[in-house]
mmCIF file of C-alpha atoms in Angstrom:
data_model
loop_
_atom_site.group_PDB
_atom_site.id
_atom_site.type_symbol
_atom_site.label_atom_id
_atom_site.label_comp_id
_atom_site.label_asym_id
_atom_site.label_seq_id
_atom_site.Cartn_x
_atom_site.Cartn_y
_atom_site.Cartn_z
ATOM 1 C CA UNK A 25 11.464 -21.690 -2.150
ATOM 2 C CA UNK A 26 8.886 -21.643 -4.319
ATOM 3 C CA UNK A 27 6.783 -18.425 -3.961
ATOM 4 C CA UNK A 28 3.372 -17.912 -5.533
ATOM 5 C CA UNK A 29 2.702 -14.042 -5.979
ATOM 6 C CA UNK A 30 -0.891 -12.607 -6.734
ATOM 7 C CA UNK A 31 -1.260 -9.389 -8.373
ATOM 8 C CA UNK A 32 2.511 -9.749 -9.530
ATOM 9 C CA UNK A 33 2.234 -7.210 -12.503
ATOM 10 C CA UNK A 34 1.153 -4.327 -10.118
ATOM 11 C CA UNK A 35 3.295 -1.203 -9.143
ATOM 12 C CA UNK A 36 4.393 -2.941 -6.016
ATOM 13 C CA UNK A 37 3.908 -6.886 -7.602
ATOM 14 C CA UNK A 38 6.553 -6.080 -9.881
ATOM 15 C CA UNK A 39 9.009 -4.955 -7.171
ATOM 16 C CA UNK A 40 8.082 -7.942 -5.117
ATOM 17 C CA UNK A 41 8.822 -10.124 -8.012
ATOM 18 C CA UNK A 42 12.325 -8.445 -8.625
ATOM 19 C CA UNK A 43 13.094 -8.696 -4.739
ATOM 20 C CA UNK A 44 12.038 -12.395 -4.797
ATOM 21 C CA UNK A 45 14.393 -13.531 -7.688
ATOM 22 C CA UNK A 46 17.355 -11.328 -6.180
ATOM 23 C CA UNK A 47 16.869 -13.518 -2.824
ATOM 24 C CA UNK A 48 16.978 -16.524 -4.906
ATOM 25 C CA UNK A 49 13.673 -17.833 -4.753
ATOM 26 C CA UNK A 50 11.615 -19.421 -7.510
ATOM 27 C CA UNK A 51 8.585 -17.172 -8.448
ATOM 28 C CA UNK A 52 5.458 -18.006 -9.902
ATOM 29 C CA UNK A 53 3.385 -14.828 -10.938
ATOM 30 C CA UNK A 54 -0.159 -14.649 -11.405
ATOM 31 C CA UNK A 55 -1.233 -11.788 -13.593
ATOM 32 C CA UNK A 56 -4.371 -10.651 -15.177
ATOM 33 C CA UNK A 57 -2.518 -9.809 -18.709
ATOM 34 C CA UNK A 58 0.719 -10.736 -20.268
ATOM 35 C CA UNK A 59 3.082 -8.128 -19.049
ATOM 36 C CA UNK A 60 5.428 -6.495 -20.903
ATOM 37 C CA UNK A 61 8.946 -8.454 -22.303
ATOM 38 C CA UNK A 62 11.058 -6.504 -19.787
ATOM 39 C CA UNK A 63 12.545 -6.990 -16.388
ATOM 40 C CA UNK A 64 11.683 -9.085 -14.566
ATOM 41 C CA UNK A 65 9.142 -10.938 -16.715
ATOM 42 C CA UNK A 66 11.820 -11.518 -19.362
ATOM 43 C CA UNK A 67 13.664 -14.058 -17.002
ATOM 44 C CA UNK A 68 13.660 -17.688 -17.278
ATOM 45 C CA UNK A 69 13.574 -17.985 -13.500
ATOM 46 C CA UNK A 70 9.720 -16.316 -13.410
ATOM 47 C CA UNK A 71 6.836 -18.788 -14.199
ATOM 48 C CA UNK A 72 3.983 -16.326 -15.451
ATOM 49 C CA UNK A 73 0.158 -17.422 -15.149
ATOM 50 C CA UNK A 74 -2.186 -15.276 -17.014
ATOM 51 C CA UNK A 75 -5.391 -15.625 -15.208
ATOM 52 C CA UNK A 76 -8.109 -14.520 -12.561
ATOM 53 C CA UNK A 77 -7.837 -15.170 -9.055
ATOM 54 C CA UNK A 78 -11.681 -15.779 -9.005
ATOM 55 C CA UNK A 79 -11.036 -19.057 -11.408
ATOM 56 C CA UNK A 80 -8.842 -21.334 -9.781
ATOM 57 C CA UNK A 81 -8.521 -23.814 -12.730
ATOM 58 C CA UNK A 82 -5.238 -21.590 -13.951
ATOM 59 C CA UNK A 83 -3.462 -21.282 -10.953
ATOM 60 C CA UNK A 84 -4.598 -24.462 -8.427
ATOM 61 C CA UNK A 85 -1.419 -26.490 -9.009
ATOM 62 C CA UNK A 86 1.066 -23.593 -8.753
ATOM 63 C CA UNK A 87 -0.391 -22.886 -5.170
ATOM 64 C CA UNK A 88 -0.340 -26.416 -4.282
ATOM 65 C CA UNK A 89 3.643 -26.409 -5.350
ATOM 66 C CA UNK A 90 4.117 -23.123 -3.484
ATOM 67 C CA UNK A 91 6.065 -22.963 -0.232
ATOM 68 C CA UNK A 92 4.524 -19.335 0.499
ATOM 69 C CA UNK A 93 1.978 -17.205 -1.086
ATOM 70 C CA UNK A 94 2.142 -13.336 -1.575
ATOM 71 C CA UNK A 95 -1.446 -12.105 -1.565
ATOM 72 C CA UNK A 96 -0.967 -8.446 -3.182
ATOM 73 C CA UNK A 97 -3.961 -8.792 -5.859
ATOM 74 C CA UNK A 98 -6.821 -5.955 -5.140
ATOM 75 C CA UNK A 99 -8.887 -3.573 -7.146
ATOM 76 C CA UNK A 100 -7.911 0.215 -5.965
ATOM 77 C CA UNK A 101 -10.417 2.102 -7.739
ATOM 78 C CA UNK A 102 -13.598 1.759 -9.348
ATOM 79 C CA UNK A 103 -16.873 1.213 -8.182
ATOM 80 C CA UNK A 104 -17.747 -0.602 -4.809
ATOM 81 C CA UNK A 105 -19.095 -3.685 -6.728
ATOM 82 C CA UNK A 106 -15.509 -3.663 -8.809
ATOM 83 C CA UNK A 107 -13.437 -3.257 -5.881
ATOM 84 C CA UNK A 108 -15.758 -6.190 -3.690
ATOM 85 C CA UNK A 109 -15.189 -8.739 -6.735
ATOM 86 C CA UNK A 110 -11.534 -7.801 -7.248
ATOM 87 C CA UNK A 111 -10.436 -7.623 -3.483
ATOM 88 C CA UNK A 112 -12.891 -9.557 -1.647
ATOM 89 C CA UNK A 113 -14.117 -12.388 -3.805
ATOM 90 C CA UNK A 114 -10.949 -12.981 -5.306
ATOM 91 C CA UNK A 115 -9.503 -13.418 -1.833
ATOM 92 C CA UNK A 116 -12.173 -15.757 -0.997
ATOM 93 C CA UNK A 117 -11.460 -17.831 -3.990
ATOM 94 C CA UNK A 118 -7.684 -17.879 -2.825
ATOM 95 C CA UNK A 119 -8.476 -19.139 0.595
ATOM 96 C CA UNK A 120 -10.963 -21.867 -0.623
ATOM 97 C CA UNK A 121 -8.205 -23.369 -2.295
ATOM 98 C CA UNK A 122 -5.787 -22.961 0.458
ATOM 99 C CA UNK A 123 -8.254 -24.737 3.215
ATOM 100 C CA UNK A 124 -8.056 -27.774 0.804
ATOM 101 C CA UNK A 125 -4.423 -28.402 1.445
ATOM 102 C CA UNK A 126 -2.978 -30.619 3.959
ATOM 103 C CA UNK A 127 0.075 -28.695 4.060
ATOM 104 C CA UNK A 128 -0.662 -25.287 3.010
ATOM 105 C CA UNK A 129 1.748 -22.620 2.092
ATOM 106 C CA UNK A 130 2.583 -19.610 4.383
ATOM 107 C CA UNK A 131 0.548 -16.758 3.333
ATOM 108 C CA UNK A 132 1.800 -13.254 3.467
ATOM 109 C CA UNK A 133 -0.934 -11.091 2.958
ATOM 110 C CA UNK A 134 -0.515 -7.235 1.991
ATOM 111 C CA UNK A 135 -2.828 -5.081 3.728
ATOM 112 C CA UNK A 136 -2.818 -1.269 3.955
ATOM 113 C CA UNK A 137 -2.588 1.610 6.427
ATOM 114 C CA UNK A 138 -6.112 2.497 5.219
ATOM 115 C CA UNK A 139 -7.618 0.157 7.618
ATOM 116 C CA UNK A 140 -6.526 2.432 10.588
ATOM 117 C CA UNK A 141 -8.930 4.848 12.491
ATOM 118 C CA UNK A 142 -7.091 7.919 12.357
ATOM 119 C CA UNK A 143 -9.778 9.874 13.994
ATOM 120 C CA UNK A 144 -9.121 7.959 17.192
ATOM 121 C CA UNK A 145 -5.520 8.933 17.517
ATOM 122 C CA UNK A 146 -4.750 12.415 18.932
ATOM 123 C CA UNK A 147 -2.769 14.910 16.814
ATOM 124 C CA UNK A 148 0.777 14.357 17.272
ATOM 125 C CA UNK A 149 0.262 10.852 18.519
ATOM 126 C CA UNK A 150 1.619 7.456 17.733
ATOM 127 C CA UNK A 151 0.031 5.168 14.970
ATOM 128 C CA UNK A 152 1.578 1.417 15.344
ATOM 129 C CA UNK A 153 0.378 -2.013 14.876
ATOM 130 C CA UNK A 154 -1.775 -1.878 18.108
ATOM 131 C CA UNK A 155 -3.997 1.088 16.911
ATOM 132 C CA UNK A 156 -7.689 0.969 16.436
ATOM 133 C CA UNK A 157 -9.126 -0.080 13.070
ATOM 134 C CA UNK A 158 -11.704 1.931 11.293
ATOM 135 C CA UNK A 159 -15.086 0.934 12.676
ATOM 136 C CA UNK A 160 -17.103 2.733 9.796
ATOM 137 C CA UNK A 161 -15.043 1.932 6.724
ATOM 138 C CA UNK A 162 -17.755 2.888 4.272
ATOM 139 C CA UNK A 163 -17.190 6.571 5.285
ATOM 140 C CA UNK A 164 -13.664 6.520 3.925
ATOM 141 C CA UNK A 165 -14.467 4.993 0.374
ATOM 142 C CA UNK A 166 -14.701 1.536 -1.165
ATOM 143 C CA UNK A 167 -10.846 0.743 -0.952
ATOM 144 C CA UNK A 168 -10.778 0.977 2.680
ATOM 145 C CA UNK A 169 -13.883 -1.027 3.154
ATOM 146 C CA UNK A 170 -12.860 -3.840 0.915
ATOM 147 C CA UNK A 171 -9.248 -4.043 2.182
ATOM 148 C CA UNK A 172 -10.642 -4.376 6.013
ATOM 149 C CA UNK A 173 -12.984 -7.230 4.540
ATOM 150 C CA UNK A 174 -10.095 -8.821 2.943
ATOM 151 C CA UNK A 175 -7.960 -8.512 5.905
ATOM 152 C CA UNK A 176 -10.649 -10.077 8.092
ATOM 153 C CA UNK A 177 -11.049 -12.927 5.516
ATOM 154 C CA UNK A 178 -7.173 -14.068 5.832
ATOM 155 C CA UNK A 179 -7.388 -13.723 9.678
ATOM 156 C CA UNK A 180 -10.495 -15.873 9.880
ATOM 157 C CA UNK A 181 -8.807 -18.371 7.413
ATOM 158 C CA UNK A 182 -5.581 -18.734 9.725
ATOM 159 C CA UNK A 183 -7.650 -19.133 13.024
ATOM 160 C CA UNK A 184 -9.816 -21.804 11.305
ATOM 161 C CA UNK A 185 -7.180 -23.882 9.582
ATOM 162 C CA UNK A 186 -4.022 -23.115 11.754
ATOM 163 C CA UNK A 187 -2.106 -22.022 8.665
ATOM 164 C CA UNK A 188 0.876 -19.573 8.938
ATOM 165 C CA UNK A 189 -0.267 -15.739 8.208
ATOM 166 C CA UNK A 190 1.913 -12.516 8.115
ATOM 167 C CA UNK A 191 -0.157 -9.483 7.612
ATOM 168 C CA UNK A 192 1.970 -6.548 6.364
ATOM 169 C CA UNK A 193 0.545 -3.121 6.175
ATOM 170 C CA UNK A 194 2.361 -0.667 3.998
ATOM 171 C CA UNK A 195 1.981 2.871 4.180
ATOM 172 C CA UNK A 196 1.853 5.199 1.168
ATOM 173 C CA UNK A 197 4.152 3.180 -1.201
ATOM 174 C CA UNK A 198 5.687 5.594 -3.814
ATOM 175 C CA UNK A 199 8.402 4.962 -6.625
ATOM 176 C CA UNK A 200 8.817 5.782 -10.324
ATOM 177 C CA UNK A 201 5.884 7.332 -11.552
ATOM 178 C CA UNK A 202 3.784 7.307 -8.453
ATOM 179 C CA UNK A 203 4.655 10.338 -6.503
ATOM 180 C CA UNK A 204 1.413 10.898 -4.464
ATOM 181 C CA UNK A 205 1.424 14.442 -6.027
ATOM 182 C CA UNK A 206 4.576 15.160 -4.188
ATOM 183 C CA UNK A 207 2.621 15.359 -0.847
ATOM 184 C CA UNK A 208 0.135 18.047 -2.437
ATOM 185 C CA UNK A 209 -3.452 17.625 -1.682
ATOM 186 C CA UNK A 210 -4.454 19.766 -4.649
ATOM 187 C CA UNK A 211 -2.528 19.951 -7.789
ATOM 188 C CA UNK A 212 -2.881 22.482 -10.515
ATOM 189 C CA UNK A 213 -0.802 23.427 -13.558
ATOM 190 C CA UNK A 214 1.031 26.108 -11.717
ATOM 191 C CA UNK A 215 -0.171 25.829 -8.139
ATOM 192 C CA UNK A 216 -0.940 23.164 -5.364
ATOM 193 C CA UNK A 217 -2.138 23.118 -1.933
ATOM 194 C CA UNK A 218 0.017 21.512 0.614
ATOM 195 C CA UNK A 219 -1.974 20.424 3.807
ATOM 196 C CA UNK A 220 -0.027 19.873 6.619
ATOM 197 C CA UNK A 221 3.102 20.863 5.312
ATOM 198 C CA UNK A 222 4.832 19.769 8.631
ATOM 199 C CA UNK A 223 2.907 16.446 8.846
ATOM 200 C CA UNK A 224 5.133 13.250 8.551
ATOM 201 C CA UNK A 225 4.213 11.180 5.152
ATOM 202 C CA UNK A 226 3.523 7.582 6.407
ATOM 203 C CA UNK A 227 5.654 6.685 3.267
ATOM 204 C CA UNK A 228 7.614 3.844 2.173
ATOM 205 C CA UNK A 229 9.716 3.606 -1.056
ATOM 206 C CA UNK A 230 8.598 0.964 -3.497
ATOM 207 C CA UNK A 231 11.640 -1.385 -3.334
ATOM 208 C CA UNK A 232 12.265 -0.875 0.457
ATOM 209 C CA UNK A 233 8.625 -2.164 1.000
ATOM 210 C CA UNK A 234 9.444 -5.109 -1.259
ATOM 211 C CA UNK A 235 12.474 -5.974 0.848
ATOM 212 C CA UNK A 236 10.050 -6.099 3.949
ATOM 213 C CA UNK A 237 7.816 -8.300 2.066
ATOM 214 C CA UNK A 238 10.393 -10.848 0.992
ATOM 215 C CA UNK A 239 11.969 -10.752 4.467
ATOM 216 C CA UNK A 240 8.529 -12.006 5.451
ATOM 217 C CA UNK A 241 8.559 -14.938 3.235
ATOM 218 C CA UNK A 242 11.170 -16.972 5.562
ATOM 219 C CA UNK A 243 11.464 -15.509 8.956
ATOM 220 C CA UNK A 244 9.953 -17.922 11.459
ATOM 221 C CA UNK A 245 9.142 -15.202 13.955
ATOM 222 C CA UNK A 246 6.896 -13.308 11.583
ATOM 223 C CA UNK A 247 3.916 -16.252 11.960
ATOM 224 C CA UNK A 248 1.124 -14.471 13.228
ATOM 225 C CA UNK A 249 2.520 -10.930 13.205
ATOM 226 C CA UNK A 250 1.056 -7.813 12.079
ATOM 227 C CA UNK A 251 3.717 -5.487 10.786
ATOM 228 C CA UNK A 252 3.667 -1.927 9.566
ATOM 229 C CA UNK A 253 6.006 -1.088 6.732
ATOM 230 C CA UNK A 254 7.157 2.678 6.823
ATOM 231 C CA UNK A 255 10.459 4.122 6.092
ATOM 232 C CA UNK A 256 12.452 5.803 8.576
ATOM 233 C CA UNK A 257 12.723 8.484 9.001
ATOM 234 C CA UNK A 258 9.393 9.621 7.530
ATOM 235 C CA UNK A 259 9.793 12.874 5.705
ATOM 236 C CA UNK A 260 7.332 15.594 6.275
ATOM 237 C CA UNK A 261 5.042 16.644 3.290
ATOM 238 C CA UNK A 262 7.413 19.398 2.714
ATOM 239 C CA UNK A 263 10.565 17.098 2.560
ATOM 240 C CA UNK A 264 8.861 14.819 0.338
ATOM 241 C CA UNK A 265 7.919 17.597 -2.069
ATOM 242 C CA UNK A 266 11.583 19.444 -1.963
ATOM 243 C CA UNK A 267 13.217 16.029 -2.657
ATOM 244 C CA UNK A 268 11.219 15.111 -5.760
ATOM 245 C CA UNK A 269 11.800 18.622 -7.144
ATOM 246 C CA UNK A 270 15.543 18.326 -6.403
ATOM 247 C CA UNK A 271 15.712 15.497 -8.808
ATOM 248 C CA UNK A 272 13.738 17.191 -11.583
ATOM 249 C CA UNK A 273 10.263 16.026 -11.050
ATOM 250 C CA UNK A 274 7.923 18.758 -12.006
ATOM 251 C CA UNK A 275 5.567 19.661 -9.521
ATOM 252 C CA UNK A 276 3.558 22.684 -9.028
ATOM 253 C CA UNK A 277 4.513 25.718 -6.669
ATOM 254 C CA UNK A 278 3.525 24.438 -3.271
ATOM 255 C CA UNK A 279 1.096 26.798 -0.997
ATOM 256 C CA UNK A 280 1.076 25.529 2.466
ATOM 257 C CA UNK A 281 -2.014 25.316 4.516
ATOM 258 C CA UNK A 282 -1.851 24.223 7.964
ATOM 259 C CA UNK A 283 -3.587 21.127 8.778
ATOM 260 C CA UNK A 284 -5.681 23.095 11.610
ATOM 261 C CA UNK A 285 -7.067 24.974 8.698
ATOM 262 C CA UNK A 286 -7.636 22.319 6.336
ATOM 263 C CA UNK A 287 -9.518 20.454 9.082
ATOM 264 C CA UNK A 288 -11.665 23.466 9.871
ATOM 265 C CA UNK A 289 -12.870 23.591 6.139
ATOM 266 C CA UNK A 290 -13.677 19.933 6.113
ATOM 267 C CA UNK A 291 -15.638 20.242 9.426
ATOM 268 C CA UNK A 292 -17.658 23.169 7.847
ATOM 269 C CA UNK A 293 -18.320 21.120 4.532
ATOM 270 C CA UNK A 294 -19.419 18.109 6.582
ATOM 271 C CA UNK A 295 -21.755 20.396 8.704
ATOM 272 C CA UNK A 296 -23.276 21.586 5.656
ATOM 273 C CA UNK A 297 -23.595 18.242 3.971
ATOM 274 C CA UNK A 298 -25.424 16.869 7.018
ATOM 275 C CA UNK A 299 -27.969 19.915 7.117
ATOM 276 C CA UNK A 300 -28.475 20.252 3.388
ATOM 277 C CA UNK A 301 -27.696 16.995 1.640
ATOM 278 C CA UNK A 302 -28.291 14.447 4.557
ATOM 279 C CA UNK A 303 -24.737 13.238 4.311
ATOM 280 C CA UNK A 304 -25.161 12.246 0.711
ATOM 281 C CA UNK A 305 -22.647 15.010 -0.640
ATOM 282 C CA UNK A 306 -19.774 13.655 -2.844
ATOM 283 C CA UNK A 307 -16.733 15.373 -1.461
ATOM 284 C CA UNK A 308 -13.226 15.376 -2.611
ATOM 285 C CA UNK A 309 -10.557 13.676 -0.030
ATOM 286 C CA UNK A 310 -9.600 17.329 1.123
ATOM 287 C CA UNK A 311 -13.147 18.192 1.992
ATOM 288 C CA UNK A 312 -13.924 15.133 3.913
ATOM 289 C CA UNK A 313 -12.670 15.337 7.650
ATOM 290 C CA UNK A 314 -12.322 11.613 8.043
ATOM 291 C CA UNK A 315 -10.154 11.022 4.810
ATOM 292 C CA UNK A 316 -8.379 14.415 5.512
ATOM 293 C CA UNK A 317 -7.022 12.814 8.674
ATOM 294 C CA UNK A 318 -6.005 9.753 7.390
ATOM 295 C CA UNK A 319 -3.676 11.607 4.546
ATOM 296 C CA UNK A 320 -2.500 14.411 6.476
ATOM 297 C CA UNK A 321 -3.107 14.331 10.248
ATOM 298 C CA UNK A 322 0.260 15.181 12.209
ATOM 299 C CA UNK A 323 1.229 11.461 13.406
ATOM 300 C CA UNK A 324 4.335 9.521 14.164
ATOM 301 C CA UNK A 325 4.581 6.431 12.431
ATOM 302 C CA UNK A 326 7.031 4.209 14.167
ATOM 303 C CA UNK A 327 8.522 0.939 12.425
ATOM 304 C CA UNK A 328 10.214 -0.754 15.352
ATOM 305 C CA UNK A 329 8.170 -3.560 15.245
ATOM 306 C CA UNK A 330 9.274 -4.408 11.434
ATOM 307 C CA UNK A 331 12.813 -3.943 11.929
ATOM 308 C CA UNK A 332 12.682 -6.456 15.270
ATOM 309 C CA UNK A 333 10.654 -9.240 13.521
ATOM 310 C CA UNK A 334 11.907 -9.001 9.932
ATOM 311 C CA UNK A 335 15.387 -7.796 10.653
ATOM 312 C CA UNK A 336 14.582 -5.292 8.083
ATOM 313 C CA UNK A 337 16.325 -1.984 7.372
ATOM 314 C CA UNK A 338 15.372 0.748 4.480
ATOM 315 C CA UNK A 339 17.789 -0.007 2.104
ATOM 316 C CA UNK A 340 17.268 3.169 0.375
ATOM 317 C CA UNK A 341 17.118 6.916 2.044
ATOM 318 C CA UNK A 342 14.689 9.424 0.583
ATOM 319 C CA UNK A 343 17.639 10.975 -1.418
ATOM 320 C CA UNK A 344 18.658 7.767 -3.071
ATOM 321 C CA UNK A 345 15.124 6.390 -3.558
ATOM 322 C CA UNK A 346 14.374 10.054 -5.521
ATOM 323 C CA UNK A 347 17.379 9.257 -7.634
ATOM 324 C CA UNK A 348 16.158 5.658 -8.250
ATOM 325 C CA UNK A 349 12.577 6.533 -9.155
ATOM 326 C CA UNK A 350 13.554 9.034 -11.695
ATOM 327 C CA UNK A 351 15.658 6.851 -13.653
ATOM 328 C CA UNK A 352 15.076 4.708 -16.456
ATOM 329 C CA UNK A 353 17.324 2.251 -15.227
ATOM 330 C CA UNK A 354 17.655 2.298 -11.314
ATOM 331 C CA UNK A 355 20.574 0.766 -10.927
ATOM 332 C CA UNK A 356 22.413 2.896 -13.449
ATOM 333 C CA UNK A 357 21.748 5.564 -10.506
ATOM 334 C CA UNK A 358 21.501 8.009 -13.590
ATOM 335 C CA UNK A 359 18.620 10.604 -13.090
ATOM 336 C CA UNK A 360 16.046 10.965 -15.522
ATOM 337 C CA UNK A 361 13.195 13.630 -14.842
ATOM 338 C CA UNK A 362 9.678 12.031 -15.192
ATOM 339 C CA UNK A 363 7.884 14.917 -17.251
#
């Protein structure tokens, strides 16, 4: 099967490229700049197109030949202008080309858990594919706002054209060098604050996530589905921190802060912001009630739908994933601590 991957040189995109090759697919990777000559980019089975998704001239023919398009491209930081251009405008460009094709490829769109409205779910509640999406995404930042717009675009495109669409929403994707600060909310040189230490992390190891995306390429029942991708069981913030420390990841000593205490602090900051600054105060994540809930609120994250539709099982446990995440060559299983 011919697979075209946008955002292929990113953290998750590289893992998806490897997984697609391992599954026997032919891969064409769209990248913004030439990747280093290392796995998987040194393999003859990978076609590399250096280009910009907003300029179809470089990649249009590759999309025409594709059986499946995996859409990972997005800008995750920077100004709202940068993120809108790199996430929303680039998606519009891709969809414009797909709309011209008589037999368009299946579109596997990779969204995010950031589109959910965490404030609408009671503490201890269940967040699944039917949970409400955030109604005021600008309050959660540019990434949430642009990813929600991006998802709406691909859904509207599928409805208008009748094309096949699978929407995957991964949780917090982690792996080599991407530790999410070990679950810490604030990390200094010697000490860090662990908000909601007993809250489950909506995490997924990068290779497990890539396996789910590759499964969505060919599964007939996935057409039209929205699927959350998280590991099972999800570790608590503390369990994640301890597991990383056990394999040599250097993290500051954690000071536990109950979620209720962190929430009360954020509530006070929000009140002060409204009264004194008219809601215009720029607050860090831990001082913003809505963003705090999205990261640390005690919730449950089932993955039964992913297992059922895709026949997916997380290939690596937390302990195995930690060993791979600190190894120079993951398949060597030899831990080398990240300093």
